[in-house]
């Protein structure tokens, strides 16, 4: 499970791998899932207890038990492309839609908008940014109920309007005659090398289908949007490069369920699958997963909308919690609470201590990977981990050749503008 709304800026990134660059809920949940997979592989390798993994057909490799599947639940649509959805004329409009001001510029900068916009507008980009990071969780064999009725109105099917990455999201009317007066916006910015948002008022504000980077407060981040990351997981798997050394096939999600919030089936299908649907020639085992996407009628009780409704007319303004919470089904330190990328309460003096490392930071996940590797006899290890000298985090990632080939193919065919961190940020041991 994960909660969170924040990212650190590029200037605060560290080459030691001990800081969380991206603390959005979806990313925290996935990193918590990596801890769980590492623990389950440890159980399988040491034969201590039952594991979700069983021996594969190749030496040193494991595969997921056939009776298991994983469902990803998020209380809100992922930031980026999956959150660019139509705002219909009968939806509640607390105040006029936010338009670009001269101080905001063509980029639609959220900082300028926040100074001028009305934060009580729940459909404004400012409010969207404030309520974005509600909890996400990965559950085994989960189910959800999809209900498209809200306030006695049957929501029209959104899948009949067609948006592509080559044209702006100019939505004005639904097939059943209901007008689209605006779009729910995302704070994620188009990456360099991609087309830019038109930035026009109303439904022509965004262009859809683009790679986006999460916004920072004055300091640009290097973190891709959650929509982009989830689309990548849907091709490469959720396990990442390190765990692929031990797995016969990637670990894919079978379904994504979104809680009660502004939602478009079309946008979610486009964001998570549509942009990669023509990717081909992937290595054996990799594929564009046929993901089932649904919406639940479950409203997160601590979402901005829900809390605001309870405190209607109350004093003060609503701001997102600065902390991120990770929980993983592991026996040691299952709970991990961070702020600004480090365990909550960490001081500047204590930054170099082991206590200043989140359990889901790159360096700690790498330490767990090395512990798993150390528990396996040399002659029973996978071929990719024998017969070569591997030392750094980067070395082990690059040695997962099938995964790296799949990632290279995905970048060439679909995500050519993806922002990659420089290699020196992965040279820690």
XYZ file of C-alpha atoms in Angstrom:
429
model
C 0.000 0.000 0.000
C 1.136 3.544 -0.598
C 0.034 7.112 -0.011
C 1.753 10.281 -1.122
C 1.602 13.430 -3.236
C 5.149 14.781 -3.480
C 8.275 14.600 -5.650
C 11.707 16.023 -4.993
C 13.285 18.441 -7.441
C 16.252 17.586 -9.630
C 18.659 19.546 -7.407
C 17.808 17.322 -4.405
C 18.500 13.999 -6.130
C 21.354 11.965 -4.639
C 23.813 9.567 -6.256
C 23.792 7.311 -3.182
C 20.324 5.912 -3.945
C 19.048 6.674 -0.450
C 16.319 9.196 -1.281
C 12.867 8.664 -2.787
C 12.680 10.834 -5.895
C 8.982 10.155 -6.460
C 6.531 9.796 -3.581
C 3.235 9.758 -5.452
C 0.889 7.109 -4.089
C 1.042 4.824 -7.145
C 4.847 4.748 -7.066
C 5.008 4.178 -3.303
C 2.554 1.265 -3.673
C 4.615 -0.303 -6.432
C 7.875 0.026 -4.469
C 6.117 -1.566 -1.481
C 5.152 -4.387 -3.838
C 8.822 -4.847 -4.782
C 9.627 -5.458 -1.092
C 6.899 -8.093 -0.992
C 8.189 -9.828 -4.142
C 11.758 -9.860 -2.800
C 10.545 -11.412 0.453
C 8.533 -14.045 -1.415
C 11.537 -14.905 -3.592
C 13.624 -15.265 -0.423
C 11.057 -17.755 0.923
C 11.093 -19.687 -2.356
C 14.892 -19.809 -2.549
C 15.418 -20.914 1.055
C 12.393 -23.261 1.145
C 11.499 -21.875 4.598
C 7.791 -21.306 4.007
C 5.220 -21.432 1.242
C 5.775 -18.750 -1.370
C 3.775 -17.184 -4.195
C 6.563 -18.453 -6.500
C 7.189 -21.993 -7.731
C 10.224 -23.354 -9.636
C 10.348 -22.416 -13.317
C 11.529 -24.560 -16.202
C 14.974 -22.932 -16.365
C 17.758 -23.233 -13.818
C 17.560 -20.714 -10.986
C 14.332 -19.130 -12.237
C 10.920 -18.900 -10.579
C 7.420 -18.228 -11.788
C 4.218 -16.984 -10.195
C 1.760 -19.593 -8.994
C -0.958 -19.977 -11.671
C -3.791 -19.389 -9.196
C -2.569 -15.883 -8.319
C -3.125 -12.526 -9.954
C -2.613 -8.922 -8.862
C -5.048 -6.017 -8.965
C -3.981 -2.396 -8.536
C -6.455 -0.126 -6.741
C -6.052 3.645 -6.703
C -8.494 6.069 -5.165
C -7.873 8.552 -7.977
C -6.857 8.446 -11.629
C -3.060 8.568 -12.132
C -1.553 11.967 -12.830
C -0.679 12.671 -16.438
C -2.545 11.380 -19.472
C -5.046 9.277 -17.504
C -6.362 12.374 -15.710
C -7.113 14.434 -18.830
C -10.840 13.753 -18.972
C -13.972 15.662 -20.027
C -15.896 17.879 -17.629
C -19.585 17.637 -18.543
C -22.077 20.457 -18.383
C -24.209 18.857 -15.641
C -21.223 18.378 -13.309
C -21.044 20.698 -10.338
C -19.058 23.836 -11.174
C -18.269 25.765 -7.961
C -16.788 28.643 -9.955
C -15.698 29.479 -13.469
C -13.108 27.147 -15.054
C -9.542 28.355 -14.576
C -8.054 29.930 -17.692
C -4.498 30.871 -18.499
C -3.420 34.235 -17.150
C -0.566 36.361 -18.395
C 1.472 35.513 -15.301
C 1.013 31.804 -15.891
C 2.375 31.961 -19.415
C 1.934 29.418 -22.177
C 3.087 26.575 -19.961
C 0.087 26.960 -17.653
C 2.415 27.105 -14.647
C 0.627 25.889 -11.539
C 2.548 28.225 -9.267
C 1.203 31.287 -11.049
C -2.279 29.774 -11.197
C -2.222 29.074 -7.487
C -1.547 32.738 -6.750
C -4.444 33.895 -8.907
C -6.867 30.959 -8.950
C -9.565 30.040 -6.489
C -8.424 27.042 -4.457
C -12.021 26.242 -3.573
C -12.687 25.261 -7.191
C -12.510 21.486 -6.948
C -12.144 21.202 -10.729
C -9.313 23.713 -11.060
C -5.772 22.485 -11.788
C -4.712 23.845 -8.425
C -7.292 21.765 -6.575
C -6.496 18.781 -8.822
C -2.877 19.033 -7.760
C -3.870 19.311 -4.114
C -5.993 16.164 -4.102
C -3.862 14.005 -6.371
C -1.980 11.701 -4.015
C -4.635 9.619 -2.329
C -3.746 6.047 -1.425
C -3.054 3.300 -3.898
C -2.680 -0.366 -3.074
C -1.852 -3.663 -4.697
C -4.079 -6.541 -3.629
C -4.101 -10.205 -4.547
C -7.181 -11.519 -6.365
C -9.084 -8.301 -5.679
C -12.471 -7.441 -7.163
C -14.396 -4.217 -7.615
C -17.915 -3.198 -8.529
C -18.296 -0.848 -11.489
C -21.236 1.526 -11.240
C -21.683 4.306 -13.793
C -24.686 5.897 -12.087
C -24.100 9.081 -10.116
C -26.761 11.333 -8.583
C -29.478 9.569 -10.589
C -27.827 10.301 -13.946
C -26.476 7.598 -16.215
C -23.006 8.686 -17.255
C -22.541 8.534 -21.054
C -19.952 6.159 -22.438
C -16.790 8.169 -23.024
C -15.208 5.576 -25.278
C -17.032 6.905 -28.341
C -15.019 10.122 -28.542
C -11.619 9.685 -30.057
C -8.523 11.580 -28.982
C -5.059 10.981 -30.366
C -1.631 12.298 -29.520
C -1.586 14.162 -32.826
C -4.498 16.478 -32.036
C -5.464 18.605 -29.010
C -8.175 17.450 -26.656
C -10.880 19.667 -28.123
C -13.996 18.203 -26.547
C -17.220 20.127 -26.974
C -20.103 17.621 -27.174
C -20.764 14.032 -26.243
C -22.645 11.657 -28.586
C -25.815 11.919 -26.507
C -25.845 15.709 -26.806
C -24.316 16.496 -23.416
C -21.765 19.267 -23.825
C -18.188 19.080 -22.619
C -17.523 22.479 -21.056
C -13.945 21.879 -19.948
C -11.510 19.102 -19.060
C -10.119 17.940 -15.757
C -6.488 18.933 -15.975
C -3.228 17.402 -14.870
C -0.327 19.253 -13.311
C 2.165 17.023 -15.138
C 4.142 18.918 -17.796
C 5.038 17.710 -21.295
C 8.599 16.394 -21.416
C 11.211 18.074 -23.630
C 11.011 16.625 -27.119
C 7.260 16.055 -26.980
C 4.582 18.320 -28.404
C 3.314 21.028 -26.070
C -0.101 21.669 -24.560
C -2.023 24.344 -26.510
C -2.894 25.984 -23.190
C -6.167 27.392 -24.511
C -9.115 27.967 -22.174
C -11.623 25.176 -21.695
C -11.457 21.793 -23.390
C -8.538 22.782 -25.655
C -6.133 23.246 -22.724
C -4.317 19.897 -23.021
C -3.026 17.661 -25.792
C -3.500 13.984 -24.983
C -1.314 10.903 -25.377
C 1.936 12.673 -24.443
C 4.669 11.743 -22.007
C 4.680 14.066 -19.015
C 6.895 14.864 -16.054
C 5.595 15.618 -12.579
C 5.706 19.279 -11.567
C 7.942 20.677 -8.876
C 7.777 23.885 -6.895
C 10.408 25.943 -8.686
C 12.782 22.972 -9.066
C 11.937 20.745 -12.035
C 11.609 17.035 -11.271
C 12.881 14.108 -13.314
C 9.921 11.915 -12.351
C 7.637 10.752 -15.139
C 3.893 10.946 -14.548
C 2.110 8.031 -12.890
C 0.166 7.384 -16.122
C 3.469 6.956 -17.967
C 4.987 4.729 -15.289
C 1.922 2.501 -15.151
C 1.971 2.188 -18.960
C 5.604 1.088 -18.714
C 4.751 -1.490 -16.022
C 2.072 -2.836 -18.343
C 4.766 -3.802 -20.871
C 7.840 -4.517 -18.737
C 6.068 -5.837 -15.630
C 5.972 -4.463 -12.095
C 9.031 -6.374 -10.877
C 11.728 -4.126 -12.398
C 15.126 -5.126 -13.770
C 16.727 -6.595 -10.629
C 13.995 -9.113 -9.874
C 13.839 -10.149 -13.515
C 17.107 -12.023 -12.899
C 15.124 -14.559 -10.853
C 11.867 -14.677 -12.796
C 10.880 -16.684 -15.853
C 8.237 -14.123 -16.838
C 7.434 -10.557 -15.805
C 4.858 -9.965 -13.064
C 1.925 -8.173 -14.690
C -1.182 -6.628 -13.194
C -4.419 -8.272 -14.267
C -6.601 -5.251 -13.520
C -6.579 -1.625 -12.403
C -9.510 -0.315 -10.356
C -10.029 3.410 -9.808
C -12.095 4.769 -6.931
C -14.964 7.232 -7.092
C -13.584 10.403 -8.706
C -13.724 12.211 -12.065
C -13.095 9.356 -14.497
C -12.961 8.468 -18.182
C -12.647 4.914 -19.440
C -11.291 6.251 -22.730
C -8.561 8.258 -21.022
C -7.495 5.352 -18.826
C -7.418 2.893 -21.746
C -5.419 5.372 -23.815
C -2.977 6.230 -21.032
C -2.201 2.711 -19.795
C -2.559 0.595 -22.959
C -3.400 2.578 -26.082
C -0.082 4.365 -26.379
C 1.774 1.028 -26.418
C -0.696 -1.089 -28.389
C 1.512 -1.222 -31.518
C 4.733 -2.155 -29.720
C 6.088 -5.382 -31.231
C 9.179 -7.618 -31.357
C 9.502 -7.806 -27.574
C 11.717 -10.496 -26.001
C 10.144 -13.795 -24.964
C 7.761 -13.408 -22.024
C 7.219 -9.665 -22.462
C 4.018 -8.310 -23.964
C 1.567 -5.436 -23.924
C -0.661 -6.761 -21.152
C -4.415 -6.869 -21.790
C -5.289 -4.950 -18.677
C -8.831 -4.825 -17.316
C -9.658 -1.270 -16.196
C -12.711 -0.516 -14.062
C -14.089 2.158 -11.788
C -15.421 1.421 -8.322
C -18.073 3.415 -6.462
C -15.757 3.453 -3.417
C -14.906 6.988 -2.303
C -11.709 7.475 -0.309
C -12.834 8.972 3.006
C -9.749 11.182 3.309
C -9.844 12.590 -0.210
C -10.008 16.355 -0.550
C -13.548 16.215 -1.922
C -14.817 14.024 0.932
C -13.122 16.045 3.690
C -14.261 19.316 2.159
C -17.850 18.084 2.081
C -17.685 17.197 5.792
C -16.215 20.570 6.715
C -18.416 22.670 4.467
C -17.980 26.302 5.463
C -15.259 25.463 7.988
C -12.197 27.673 8.464
C -8.822 27.183 6.814
C -7.683 25.779 3.488
C -6.958 22.212 2.435
C -3.412 21.130 1.640
C -2.086 17.619 0.976
C -0.126 15.787 3.634
C 3.610 16.096 3.077
C 4.352 12.561 4.255
C 4.207 9.330 2.238
C 3.215 6.021 3.823
C 4.360 2.617 2.598
C 3.126 -0.704 3.940
C 4.271 -4.085 2.707
C 3.350 -7.616 3.759
C 6.811 -8.468 5.103
C 7.802 -9.499 8.638
C 10.446 -6.810 9.318
C 9.543 -3.112 9.374
C 6.428 -3.408 7.213
C 5.531 0.264 7.746
C 7.663 3.038 6.266
C 6.777 6.727 6.631
C 8.801 9.307 4.723
C 8.879 13.054 4.126
C 10.968 14.776 1.460
C 12.297 11.378 0.401
C 13.704 10.338 3.802
C 12.215 8.620 6.869
C 10.059 11.093 8.746
C 12.044 12.858 11.449
C 15.423 12.588 9.681
C 17.686 15.569 10.403
C 20.416 17.004 8.185
C 23.054 15.636 10.561
C 21.618 12.145 10.294
C 21.347 11.956 6.494
C 24.358 9.645 6.112
C 23.209 7.120 8.708
C 21.532 3.816 7.874
C 18.464 4.994 9.788
C 18.031 7.746 7.183
C 17.193 5.233 4.465
C 13.635 4.413 3.534
C 12.925 0.683 3.308
C 11.769 1.243 -0.292
C 14.691 3.411 -1.436
C 16.821 2.097 -4.302
C 19.770 1.341 -2.046
C 17.663 -0.631 0.475
C 15.884 -2.625 -2.221
C 19.311 -3.356 -3.716
C 20.512 -4.505 -0.300
C 17.535 -6.891 -0.098
C 18.364 -8.145 -3.593
C 21.976 -8.813 -2.553
C 20.768 -10.639 0.558
C 18.604 -12.853 -1.653
C 21.525 -13.483 -3.999
C 23.806 -14.339 -1.084
C 21.383 -17.012 0.152
C 21.613 -18.928 -3.152
C 24.548 -21.219 -3.926
C 26.704 -20.067 -6.847
C 26.008 -23.162 -8.966
C 22.213 -22.791 -8.631
C 22.009 -19.113 -9.536
C 20.428 -17.938 -12.799
C 22.710 -17.771 -15.835
C 22.501 -13.964 -15.881
C 24.162 -13.825 -12.440
C 27.008 -16.280 -13.063
C 30.308 -15.961 -14.847
C 30.593 -12.167 -14.798
C 31.782 -9.536 -12.366
C 28.878 -7.406 -11.190
C 29.394 -4.754 -8.565
C 27.109 -1.722 -8.665
C 23.345 -1.267 -8.804
C 23.747 -0.237 -12.438
C 25.792 -3.369 -13.237
C 23.048 -5.664 -11.960
C 20.311 -3.739 -13.757
C 22.177 -3.821 -17.071
C 22.892 -7.558 -16.672
C 19.135 -8.279 -16.886
C 19.506 -8.442 -20.667
C 15.957 -9.479 -21.637
C 14.450 -6.727 -19.503
C 16.830 -4.128 -20.951
C 16.046 -5.283 -24.491
C 12.311 -4.950 -23.797
C 12.807 -1.471 -22.325
C 14.894 -0.414 -25.332
C 12.188 -1.660 -27.710
C 9.475 0.191 -25.760
C 11.441 3.442 -25.857
C 12.132 3.182 -29.579
C 8.560 2.355 -30.556
C 6.465 4.346 -28.082
C 8.315 6.330 -25.405
C 11.240 7.944 -27.195
C 11.182 11.106 -25.049
C 11.239 9.266 -21.718
C 13.519 11.066 -19.229
C 16.286 8.797 -17.953
C 18.468 9.573 -14.964
C 22.209 9.830 -15.758
C 24.104 6.538 -15.120
C 26.133 8.076 -12.269
C 22.965 8.101 -10.143
C 23.010 4.272 -10.246
C 26.659 3.609 -9.392
C 26.144 2.947 -5.687
C 26.954 -0.436 -4.108
